[in-house]
Amino acid sequence: MRVVMKFGGTSVGSADAIRQVAAIVSTTHRDHEAVVVVSAMNAPDLRTTDSLIAAAHAAARGEGDATAHVAPRLLELHMRAAAELTLPAECAALEPELRAMLDYLSNLSRSIAVLGELTPRALDLFSGLGERINARLIAAALRSAGVPAQAIDATDLIITDERYGNATPLMEETTERARERLLPLLESGTVPVVTGFIGATRSGVPTTLGRGGSDYSCSILGASLDADEVWFWKEVDGVLTANPKVVPEARTLRMLSYSEMAELAYYGANVLHPKTVQPLVQRRIPIRIRNTFNPDHPGTLIGDGRGDRTARAVTAIKDVSMITVGGPGMLGLSGVAARIFGAVARAHVNILLISQASSEQSVCLAVSHAEAAAAEAELRKELSDEFSDQDVEHIEVLESLVIVAVVGSGMRGTPGIAGRVFGAMGNAGINVIAIAQGSTENNISLVVSAADGDEAVRAIHRGFDL
Ligand code: ASP
Ligand code: MG
């Protein structure tokens, strides 16, 4: 089978971690075609991408030598790992290559200091360097471990638009390029080690896909190469039924549907961002989340399928406020919902949950605490006429709340789920402030007070025997 796999920054954060990565790739390579996508080294004492971005900003403030401070540390970090992981000849070839890349950055840094301006385009040259360095290091480590490997810059593979700092791939062209470049390597038994995070415009100017973009790179390549499976190697065994800090008995889910994954991501569970894996979901390519530091664990398999006829996981969003707009004149007042949402949008506030009973006396919106005041102010402005006519008589903000979300695509059409959720709340003596369920029935969300949040999560976890 053909596997495209990505290792995150912590999975390649030290010589020991990279040794583990090499062992995983070597094992996979025995039975499968493997493409490896790597992030920049995220070492405990030196976060490569962060330090590159900081240096670029310092340069823009006129510190021409900003890169001169970080470049030697980055060289040392990578060469120290190389000394442990690569054969002497590999190590000797790597050093001048990395040095030249960092010298280029130091020169760029001086030019930016002279100009006194950092464009997003120049920033992308800086921020993507960690991946370029690391792909070379890891390819050398693989060759030294007896696995034929070649470092490849994704600027040759992933063609993007010109939104520097947050570019979007042009899939058709990317697919063509990636296949042309990578399939011959796979055929010859070589493992391509591709930089995550970066791409290039049609005219070859480097871009980046946004912070954390290596996952996206991996999806793009997995889709382009029509992979049989795509594996994301992280620092956890997979997706959990709940946050283990809140629910000690939380366990790893063996399987998850695409829509369950998307719901969980929305609620802040530490999984994959839906936009990131969209190219894979579209093609129904199975995804696995696996643990670099516990490779014998099967991890979580995410794919098609409806899931069990029950809840699968429970998660919470903290620091939520709820805004209630209400009054007798709201009944049948057409356009009021549109104006409410319009006002909140003008305040650039993201709505987390909406609920309105069919009596139409009030509309509730949950937003993050940090954004509540801005939303409230804009709502008061928008509805000031209705206020004076007393059609709308109150805009209330309730603070210190939590949204608890119960997720499972098999809940759809299964009677009794809501009963179990609310039964669990009743048994635990927890007051439910608001409720929302979309008609996809993938998710039931409850608003409860922050003081009850953890207990609500535990009660539901128990109630469904997760
Ligand atoms: N190195 C990049 C970042 O830190 C991309 C990634 O790690 O996914 O944002
Ligand atoms: Mg990352």
mmCIF file of N, CA and C in Angstrom, residues 236-242 251-254 256 260-261 264 269-272 289 299-302 313:
data_model
loop_
_atom_site.group_PDB
_atom_site.id
_atom_site.type_symbol
_atom_site.label_atom_id
_atom_site.label_comp_id
_atom_site.label_asym_id
_atom_site.label_seq_id
_atom_site.Cartn_x
_atom_site.Cartn_y
_atom_site.Cartn_z
ATOM 1 N N VAL A 236 0.383 11.638 20.967
ATOM 2 C CA VAL A 236 -0.712 11.001 21.710
ATOM 3 C C VAL A 236 -1.088 9.716 20.973
ATOM 4 N N ASP A 237 -1.748 8.794 21.703
ATOM 5 C CA ASP A 237 -2.102 7.509 21.109
ATOM 6 C C ASP A 237 -3.192 7.620 20.051
ATOM 7 N N GLY A 238 -3.917 8.742 20.070
ATOM 8 C CA GLY A 238 -5.002 8.896 19.120
ATOM 9 C C GLY A 238 -6.006 9.878 19.685
ATOM 10 N N VAL A 239 -7.246 9.790 19.195
ATOM 11 C CA VAL A 239 -8.286 10.692 19.690
ATOM 12 C C VAL A 239 -8.930 10.054 20.910
ATOM 13 N N LEU A 240 -9.098 10.833 21.950
ATOM 14 C CA LEU A 240 -9.625 10.309 23.206
ATOM 15 C C LEU A 240 -11.122 10.582 23.336
ATOM 16 N N THR A 241 -11.774 9.782 24.185
ATOM 17 C CA THR A 241 -13.213 9.979 24.414
ATOM 18 C C THR A 241 -13.489 11.269 25.180
ATOM 19 N N ALA A 242 -12.482 11.772 25.897
ATOM 20 C CA ALA A 242 -12.643 13.025 26.653
ATOM 21 C C ALA A 242 -11.253 13.491 27.065
ATOM 22 N N ARG A 251 -10.486 7.072 27.209
ATOM 23 C CA ARG A 251 -9.677 6.106 26.478
ATOM 24 C C ARG A 251 -9.575 6.491 25.003
ATOM 25 N N THR A 252 -8.648 5.862 24.327
ATOM 26 C CA THR A 252 -8.435 6.164 22.917
ATOM 27 C C THR A 252 -9.521 5.504 22.075
ATOM 28 N N LEU A 253 -10.065 6.242 21.135
ATOM 29 C CA LEU A 253 -11.062 5.679 20.226
ATOM 30 C C LEU A 253 -10.346 4.917 19.111
ATOM 31 N N ARG A 254 -10.782 3.684 18.852
ATOM 32 C CA ARG A 254 -10.140 2.908 17.787
ATOM 33 C C ARG A 254 -10.550 3.425 16.413
ATOM 34 N N LEU A 256 -13.204 6.398 14.194
ATOM 35 C CA LEU A 256 -13.964 7.644 14.252
ATOM 36 C C LEU A 256 -14.403 7.946 12.832
ATOM 37 N N GLU A 260 -17.423 12.923 12.829
ATOM 38 C CA GLU A 260 -17.136 12.989 14.266
ATOM 39 C C GLU A 260 -15.829 13.742 14.491
ATOM 40 N N MET A 261 -14.844 13.469 13.635
ATOM 41 C CA MET A 261 -13.568 14.161 13.771
ATOM 42 C C MET A 261 -13.767 15.667 13.626
ATOM 43 N N LEU A 264 -15.372 17.134 16.726
ATOM 44 C CA LEU A 264 -14.451 17.186 17.858
ATOM 45 C C LEU A 264 -13.423 18.291 17.681
ATOM 46 N N ALA A 269 -10.920 19.636 20.719
ATOM 47 C CA ALA A 269 -10.176 18.428 21.034
ATOM 48 C C ALA A 269 -8.897 18.465 20.194
ATOM 49 N N ASN A 270 -7.840 17.923 20.730
ATOM 50 C CA ASN A 270 -6.554 18.055 20.066
ATOM 51 C C ASN A 270 -6.434 17.053 18.922
ATOM 52 N N VAL A 271 -7.170 17.279 17.848
ATOM 53 C CA VAL A 271 -7.051 16.397 16.692
ATOM 54 C C VAL A 271 -6.703 17.213 15.459
ATOM 55 N N LEU A 272 -7.210 16.826 14.324
ATOM 56 C CA LEU A 272 -6.837 17.491 13.089
ATOM 57 C C LEU A 272 -7.857 18.557 12.733
ATOM 58 N N ILE A 289 -4.288 8.469 13.236
ATOM 59 C CA ILE A 289 -3.480 9.261 14.163
ATOM 60 C C ILE A 289 -2.715 8.270 15.013
ATOM 61 N N GLY A 299 -3.508 3.331 17.408
ATOM 62 C CA GLY A 299 -3.976 4.699 17.178
ATOM 63 C C GLY A 299 -5.451 4.756 16.841
ATOM 64 N N THR A 300 -5.875 5.871 16.273
ATOM 65 C CA THR A 300 -7.278 6.039 15.873
ATOM 66 C C THR A 300 -7.375 6.057 14.359
ATOM 67 N N LEU A 301 -8.283 5.264 13.838
ATOM 68 C CA LEU A 301 -8.523 5.232 12.385
ATOM 69 C C LEU A 301 -9.752 6.085 12.088
ATOM 70 N N ILE A 302 -9.570 7.060 11.208
ATOM 71 C CA ILE A 302 -10.674 7.963 10.862
ATOM 72 C C ILE A 302 -11.063 7.707 9.423
ATOM 73 N N ALA A 313 -17.775 10.644 22.089
ATOM 74 C CA ALA A 313 -16.823 11.446 22.839
ATOM 75 C C ALA A 313 -17.543 12.658 23.408
#
